[in-house]
Amino acid sequence: QVQLVESGGGLVQAGDSLRLSCAASGRTFSSYAIAWFRQGPGKAREFVGSINGSGGIRLYADSVKGRFTISRDNSENTVYLQMNNLKPEDTAVYYCAADLRRSRTTLPGTKGLEYTTWGQGTQVTVSS
């Protein structure tokens, strides 16, 4: 089984930055597309961004474009979410998820239907 573990969340002030990590098991990690989702209090889960296995394709939600950056280090089996200029509305539990189809070169859509393996989440709280 593939296991995903998120880390890096915390309590910060508006305008601050955080870097979240998604560490994965599995020797075929570089073939997995990885996505970040979040769920705020009283809100539905929403797509944040994604990156394909090779790292050449990225997608971002409009709400985070220009502020968040997804990257990956396949040698460390880790995907990162760099979050800059955080806003109170970014407060949520952040989850990473993997598409295990091993295409390397493509990304699923933003609805999350193809992401079948999920981490347990890390809490990000942004105060005003």
Short mmCIF file of N, CA and C in Angstrom, two decimals:
data_model
loop_
_atom_site.label_atom_id
_atom_site.label_comp_id
_atom_site.label_asym_id
_atom_site.label_seq_id
_atom_site.Cartn_x
_atom_site.Cartn_y
_atom_site.Cartn_z
N GLN A 1 0.83 -1.19 0.00
CA GLN A 1 0.00 0.00 0.00
C GLN A 1 0.88 1.26 0.00
N VAL A 2 0.37 2.31 -0.63
CA VAL A 2 1.01 3.61 -0.61
C VAL A 2 0.47 4.37 0.59
N GLN A 3 1.39 4.95 1.36
CA GLN A 3 1.01 5.75 2.53
C GLN A 3 1.47 7.19 2.33
N LEU A 4 0.60 8.13 2.68
CA LEU A 4 0.91 9.55 2.58
C LEU A 4 0.80 10.18 3.96
N VAL A 5 1.76 11.03 4.30
CA VAL A 5 1.77 11.71 5.59
C VAL A 5 2.05 13.18 5.37
N GLU A 6 1.11 14.03 5.78
CA GLU A 6 1.27 15.48 5.68
C GLU A 6 1.91 16.02 6.95
N SER A 7 2.66 17.10 6.81
CA SER A 7 3.24 17.79 7.95
C SER A 7 3.47 19.25 7.59
N GLY A 8 3.77 20.06 8.59
CA GLY A 8 4.12 21.45 8.36
C GLY A 8 3.06 22.46 8.70
N GLY A 9 1.88 22.02 9.08
CA GLY A 9 0.83 22.96 9.44
C GLY A 9 1.11 23.64 10.76
N GLY A 10 0.31 24.66 11.05
CA GLY A 10 0.48 25.39 12.29
C GLY A 10 -0.39 26.62 12.33
N LEU A 11 -0.17 27.43 13.36
CA LEU A 11 -0.90 28.68 13.56
C LEU A 11 0.00 29.84 13.16
N VAL A 12 -0.47 30.65 12.21
CA VAL A 12 0.31 31.79 11.72
C VAL A 12 -0.58 33.01 11.60
N GLN A 13 0.07 34.15 11.41
CA GLN A 13 -0.64 35.41 11.18
C GLN A 13 -0.88 35.63 9.70
N ALA A 14 -1.91 36.38 9.37
CA ALA A 14 -2.16 36.74 7.98
C ALA A 14 -0.92 37.39 7.39
N GLY A 15 -0.59 37.00 6.17
CA GLY A 15 0.59 37.50 5.50
C GLY A 15 1.82 36.63 5.67
N ASP A 16 1.77 35.69 6.60
CA ASP A 16 2.90 34.79 6.83
C ASP A 16 2.92 33.68 5.80
N SER A 17 3.96 32.85 5.88
CA SER A 17 4.14 31.74 4.96
C SER A 17 4.30 30.44 5.71
N LEU A 18 3.92 29.36 5.06
CA LEU A 18 4.14 28.01 5.55
C LEU A 18 4.50 27.11 4.38
N ARG A 19 5.26 26.08 4.66
CA ARG A 19 5.51 25.05 3.67
C ARG A 19 5.03 23.72 4.22
N LEU A 20 4.07 23.14 3.52
CA LEU A 20 3.57 21.82 3.87
C LEU A 20 4.32 20.75 3.10
N SER A 21 4.47 19.60 3.72
CA SER A 21 5.12 18.47 3.08
C SER A 21 4.17 17.29 3.02
N CYS A 22 4.26 16.53 1.95
CA CYS A 22 3.53 15.29 1.79
C CYS A 22 4.55 14.22 1.50
N ALA A 23 4.83 13.39 2.47
CA ALA A 23 5.82 12.33 2.33
C ALA A 23 5.12 11.02 2.01
N ALA A 24 5.63 10.31 1.01
CA ALA A 24 4.98 9.11 0.52
C ALA A 24 5.92 7.92 0.56
N SER A 25 5.34 6.77 0.77
CA SER A 25 6.06 5.52 0.61
C SER A 25 5.93 5.05 -0.83
N GLY A 26 6.72 4.06 -1.21
CA GLY A 26 6.60 3.47 -2.54
C GLY A 26 7.73 3.86 -3.47
N ARG A 27 8.28 2.88 -4.14
CA ARG A 27 9.41 3.13 -5.05
C ARG A 27 8.97 3.70 -6.39
N THR A 28 7.68 3.72 -6.68
CA THR A 28 7.16 4.30 -7.91
C THR A 28 6.55 5.67 -7.67
N PHE A 29 6.96 6.36 -6.63
CA PHE A 29 6.41 7.66 -6.29
C PHE A 29 6.48 8.65 -7.44
N SER A 30 7.56 8.62 -8.21
CA SER A 30 7.74 9.58 -9.28
C SER A 30 6.71 9.45 -10.39
N SER A 31 5.97 8.37 -10.43
CA SER A 31 4.93 8.19 -11.43
C SER A 31 3.55 8.65 -10.97
N TYR A 32 3.43 9.08 -9.72
CA TYR A 32 2.14 9.45 -9.16
C TYR A 32 1.88 10.94 -9.30
N ALA A 33 0.72 11.28 -9.82
CA ALA A 33 0.24 12.65 -9.67
C ALA A 33 -0.21 12.86 -8.23
N ILE A 34 0.12 14.03 -7.68
CA ILE A 34 -0.21 14.36 -6.29
C ILE A 34 -1.02 15.64 -6.27
N ALA A 35 -2.07 15.66 -5.50
CA ALA A 35 -2.91 16.84 -5.36
C ALA A 35 -3.02 17.24 -3.90
N TRP A 36 -3.24 18.53 -3.68
CA TRP A 36 -3.57 19.07 -2.37
C TRP A 36 -5.02 19.51 -2.38
N PHE A 37 -5.73 19.12 -1.35
CA PHE A 37 -7.09 19.57 -1.10
C PHE A 37 -7.15 20.16 0.30
N ARG A 38 -8.20 20.92 0.56
CA ARG A 38 -8.38 21.46 1.90
C ARG A 38 -9.85 21.50 2.24
N GLN A 39 -10.12 21.48 3.54
CA GLN A 39 -11.48 21.59 4.02
C GLN A 39 -11.49 22.51 5.23
N GLY A 40 -12.10 23.67 5.07
CA GLY A 40 -12.21 24.62 6.15
C GLY A 40 -13.42 24.35 7.01
N PRO A 41 -13.50 25.01 8.17
CA PRO A 41 -14.63 24.80 9.06
C PRO A 41 -15.94 25.21 8.41
N GLY A 42 -16.89 24.31 8.39
CA GLY A 42 -18.18 24.58 7.79
C GLY A 42 -18.18 24.62 6.28
N LYS A 43 -17.11 24.18 5.65
CA LYS A 43 -17.00 24.23 4.20
C LYS A 43 -16.82 22.83 3.61
N ALA A 44 -17.13 22.71 2.34
CA ALA A 44 -16.87 21.48 1.62
C ALA A 44 -15.39 21.38 1.25
N ARG A 45 -14.95 20.17 0.98
CA ARG A 45 -13.59 19.99 0.52
C ARG A 45 -13.39 20.69 -0.81
N GLU A 46 -12.24 21.33 -0.99
CA GLU A 46 -11.95 22.01 -2.24
C GLU A 46 -10.54 21.70 -2.73
N PHE A 47 -10.40 21.72 -4.02
CA PHE A 47 -9.12 21.51 -4.68
C PHE A 47 -8.22 22.72 -4.46
N VAL A 48 -6.95 22.47 -4.17
CA VAL A 48 -5.96 23.53 -4.01
C VAL A 48 -4.99 23.57 -5.19
N GLY A 49 -4.37 22.44 -5.49
CA GLY A 49 -3.42 22.37 -6.58
C GLY A 49 -2.95 20.95 -6.78
N SER A 50 -2.24 20.72 -7.88
CA SER A 50 -1.75 19.38 -8.18
C SER A 50 -0.50 19.46 -9.03
N ILE A 51 0.22 18.35 -9.07
CA ILE A 51 1.45 18.25 -9.84
C ILE A 51 1.56 16.84 -10.38
N ASN A 52 1.98 16.70 -11.64
CA ASN A 52 2.11 15.37 -12.21
C ASN A 52 3.40 14.71 -11.75
N GLY A 53 3.56 13.45 -12.11
CA GLY A 53 4.69 12.67 -11.60
C GLY A 53 6.04 13.23 -11.96
N SER A 54 6.20 13.71 -13.18
CA SER A 54 7.48 14.24 -13.63
C SER A 54 7.71 15.68 -13.18
N GLY A 55 6.67 16.34 -12.69
CA GLY A 55 6.80 17.71 -12.21
C GLY A 55 6.62 18.78 -13.25
N GLY A 56 6.30 18.41 -14.49
CA GLY A 56 6.21 19.38 -15.56
C GLY A 56 4.86 20.03 -15.75
N ILE A 57 3.83 19.54 -15.07
CA ILE A 57 2.49 20.08 -15.20
C ILE A 57 1.95 20.38 -13.82
N ARG A 58 1.39 21.56 -13.66
CA ARG A 58 0.81 21.97 -12.38
C ARG A 58 -0.53 22.64 -12.62
N LEU A 59 -1.44 22.43 -11.70
CA LEU A 59 -2.72 23.10 -11.70
C LEU A 59 -2.93 23.77 -10.34
N TYR A 60 -3.60 24.92 -10.35
CA TYR A 60 -3.90 25.63 -9.11
C TYR A 60 -5.33 26.13 -9.14
N ALA A 61 -5.95 26.13 -7.99
CA ALA A 61 -7.23 26.80 -7.86
C ALA A 61 -7.03 28.30 -8.01
N ASP A 62 -8.04 28.98 -8.56
CA ASP A 62 -7.94 30.42 -8.74
C ASP A 62 -7.68 31.15 -7.43
N SER A 63 -8.21 30.63 -6.34
CA SER A 63 -8.08 31.29 -5.05
C SER A 63 -6.66 31.32 -4.51
N VAL A 64 -5.77 30.47 -5.04
CA VAL A 64 -4.41 30.41 -4.53
C VAL A 64 -3.35 30.75 -5.57
N LYS A 65 -3.73 30.96 -6.81
CA LYS A 65 -2.76 31.29 -7.85
C LYS A 65 -1.98 32.55 -7.48
N GLY A 66 -0.68 32.48 -7.67
CA GLY A 66 0.19 33.59 -7.33
C GLY A 66 0.65 33.59 -5.89
N ARG A 67 0.04 32.78 -5.04
CA ARG A 67 0.42 32.70 -3.63
C ARG A 67 0.99 31.35 -3.25
N PHE A 68 0.45 30.28 -3.82
CA PHE A 68 0.87 28.92 -3.49
C PHE A 68 1.67 28.32 -4.64
N THR A 69 2.65 27.50 -4.30
CA THR A 69 3.46 26.81 -5.30
C THR A 69 3.64 25.36 -4.90
N ILE A 70 3.37 24.47 -5.82
CA ILE A 70 3.59 23.04 -5.60
C ILE A 70 4.90 22.62 -6.26
N SER A 71 5.68 21.83 -5.56
CA SER A 71 6.90 21.28 -6.11
C SER A 71 7.07 19.86 -5.58
N ARG A 72 8.03 19.14 -6.15
CA ARG A 72 8.26 17.79 -5.67
C ARG A 72 9.73 17.44 -5.76
N ASP A 73 10.16 16.60 -4.84
CA ASP A 73 11.49 16.04 -4.84
C ASP A 73 11.32 14.54 -4.85
N ASN A 74 11.39 13.96 -6.03
CA ASN A 74 11.12 12.54 -6.16
C ASN A 74 12.19 11.68 -5.50
N SER A 75 13.39 12.21 -5.36
CA SER A 75 14.44 11.46 -4.67
C SER A 75 14.13 11.29 -3.19
N GLU A 76 13.30 12.19 -2.64
CA GLU A 76 12.90 12.11 -1.24
C GLU A 76 11.46 11.67 -1.08
N ASN A 77 10.80 11.31 -2.16
CA ASN A 77 9.40 10.88 -2.12
C ASN A 77 8.51 11.91 -1.42
N THR A 78 8.71 13.18 -1.75
CA THR A 78 8.02 14.25 -1.06
C THR A 78 7.50 15.29 -2.04
N VAL A 79 6.27 15.74 -1.81
CA VAL A 79 5.68 16.87 -2.52
C VAL A 79 5.48 18.00 -1.52
N TYR A 80 5.75 19.22 -1.95
CA TYR A 80 5.65 20.38 -1.09
C TYR A 80 4.56 21.33 -1.56
N LEU A 81 3.96 22.01 -0.62
CA LEU A 81 3.04 23.10 -0.91
C LEU A 81 3.55 24.33 -0.19
N GLN A 82 4.18 25.23 -0.94
CA GLN A 82 4.65 26.49 -0.38
C GLN A 82 3.51 27.49 -0.41
N MET A 83 3.13 27.99 0.75
CA MET A 83 2.00 28.89 0.88
C MET A 83 2.51 30.24 1.37
N ASN A 84 2.37 31.26 0.53
CA ASN A 84 2.80 32.62 0.86
C ASN A 84 1.59 33.53 0.99
N ASN A 85 1.78 34.63 1.70
CA ASN A 85 0.72 35.62 1.89
C ASN A 85 -0.58 34.96 2.33
N LEU A 86 -0.50 34.18 3.37
CA LEU A 86 -1.67 33.46 3.85
C LEU A 86 -2.75 34.40 4.33
N LYS A 87 -3.99 33.98 4.11
CA LYS A 87 -5.16 34.75 4.48
C LYS A 87 -6.02 33.93 5.45
N PRO A 88 -6.84 34.59 6.25
CA PRO A 88 -7.71 33.82 7.16
C PRO A 88 -8.57 32.79 6.44
N GLU A 89 -8.99 33.07 5.22
CA GLU A 89 -9.81 32.13 4.49
C GLU A 89 -9.04 30.89 4.04
N ASP A 90 -7.72 30.88 4.21
CA ASP A 90 -6.92 29.69 3.95
C ASP A 90 -6.96 28.70 5.10
N THR A 91 -7.56 29.08 6.22
CA THR A 91 -7.66 28.19 7.37
C THR A 91 -8.42 26.93 7.00
N ALA A 92 -7.79 25.78 7.20
CA ALA A 92 -8.39 24.51 6.80
C ALA A 92 -7.48 23.38 7.23
N VAL A 93 -8.02 22.18 7.15
CA VAL A 93 -7.19 20.99 7.18
C VAL A 93 -6.75 20.69 5.76
N TYR A 94 -5.46 20.55 5.54
CA TYR A 94 -4.91 20.32 4.22
C TYR A 94 -4.54 18.86 4.06
N TYR A 95 -4.99 18.28 2.97
CA TYR A 95 -4.76 16.88 2.66
C TYR A 95 -3.98 16.74 1.36
N CYS A 96 -3.10 15.77 1.29
CA CYS A 96 -2.53 15.40 0.00
C CYS A 96 -3.11 14.06 -0.42
N ALA A 97 -3.16 13.84 -1.72
CA ALA A 97 -3.75 12.64 -2.28
C ALA A 97 -3.00 12.23 -3.53
N ALA A 98 -2.98 10.94 -3.80
CA ALA A 98 -2.22 10.40 -4.92
C ALA A 98 -3.11 9.68 -5.92
N ASP A 99 -2.81 9.89 -7.19
CA ASP A 99 -3.36 9.11 -8.29
C ASP A 99 -2.33 8.04 -8.61
N LEU A 100 -2.69 6.79 -8.44
CA LEU A 100 -1.74 5.69 -8.55
C LEU A 100 -1.66 5.06 -9.94
N ARG A 101 -2.15 5.72 -10.95
CA ARG A 101 -2.18 5.13 -12.29
C ARG A 101 -0.83 5.14 -12.99
N ARG A 102 0.15 5.86 -12.47
CA ARG A 102 1.55 5.83 -12.92
C ARG A 102 1.74 6.33 -14.35
N SER A 103 1.00 7.34 -14.73
CA SER A 103 1.14 7.88 -16.09
C SER A 103 2.33 8.82 -16.24
N ARG A 104 2.78 9.44 -15.16
CA ARG A 104 3.88 10.40 -15.10
C ARG A 104 3.63 11.71 -15.85
N THR A 105 2.95 11.65 -16.96
CA THR A 105 2.88 12.80 -17.85
C THR A 105 1.54 13.51 -17.89
N THR A 106 0.56 13.04 -17.15
CA THR A 106 -0.77 13.62 -17.18
C THR A 106 -1.25 13.96 -15.77
N LEU A 107 -2.30 14.78 -15.71
CA LEU A 107 -2.95 15.13 -14.46
C LEU A 107 -4.44 14.85 -14.55
N PRO A 108 -5.04 14.34 -13.46
CA PRO A 108 -6.49 14.23 -13.42
C PRO A 108 -7.15 15.59 -13.31
N GLY A 109 -8.48 15.59 -13.36
CA GLY A 109 -9.21 16.82 -13.16
C GLY A 109 -9.21 17.25 -11.71
N THR A 110 -9.87 18.36 -11.44
CA THR A 110 -9.84 18.95 -10.11
C THR A 110 -10.91 18.44 -9.17
N LYS A 111 -11.78 17.57 -9.63
CA LYS A 111 -12.83 17.05 -8.76
C LYS A 111 -12.31 16.01 -7.78
N GLY A 112 -11.16 15.43 -8.05
CA GLY A 112 -10.55 14.50 -7.12
C GLY A 112 -10.96 13.05 -7.27
N LEU A 113 -11.71 12.72 -8.30
CA LEU A 113 -12.21 11.36 -8.44
C LEU A 113 -11.10 10.35 -8.67
N GLU A 114 -10.01 10.76 -9.28
CA GLU A 114 -8.91 9.85 -9.60
C GLU A 114 -7.89 9.72 -8.47
N TYR A 115 -8.03 10.54 -7.44
CA TYR A 115 -7.11 10.48 -6.31
C TYR A 115 -7.68 9.52 -5.28
N THR A 116 -7.10 8.35 -5.21
CA THR A 116 -7.66 7.26 -4.42
C THR A 116 -6.96 7.01 -3.09
N THR A 117 -5.78 7.59 -2.90
CA THR A 117 -5.03 7.41 -1.67
C THR A 117 -4.82 8.76 -1.01
N TRP A 118 -5.20 8.87 0.24
CA TRP A 118 -5.21 10.14 0.96
C TRP A 118 -4.42 10.07 2.26
N GLY A 119 -3.81 11.20 2.61
CA GLY A 119 -3.20 11.32 3.91
C GLY A 119 -4.23 11.69 4.96
N GLN A 120 -3.77 11.88 6.19
CA GLN A 120 -4.66 12.18 7.30
C GLN A 120 -4.87 13.67 7.54
N GLY A 121 -4.09 14.50 6.88
CA GLY A 121 -4.29 15.94 6.95
C GLY A 121 -3.40 16.63 7.96
N THR A 122 -3.18 17.93 7.73
CA THR A 122 -2.46 18.78 8.67
C THR A 122 -3.20 20.11 8.78
N GLN A 123 -3.34 20.61 9.99
CA GLN A 123 -4.14 21.80 10.25
C GLN A 123 -3.34 23.06 9.98
N VAL A 124 -3.93 23.97 9.22
CA VAL A 124 -3.38 25.30 9.00
C VAL A 124 -4.39 26.31 9.51
N THR A 125 -3.97 27.16 10.43
CA THR A 125 -4.84 28.19 10.98
C THR A 125 -4.18 29.55 10.78
N VAL A 126 -4.90 30.46 10.15
CA VAL A 126 -4.38 31.79 9.84
C VAL A 126 -5.24 32.81 10.58
N SER A 127 -4.63 33.55 11.47
CA SER A 127 -5.35 34.56 12.23
C SER A 127 -5.22 35.92 11.55
N SER A 128 -6.22 36.76 11.73
CA SER A 128 -6.22 38.08 11.12
C SER A 128 -5.49 39.09 11.99
#
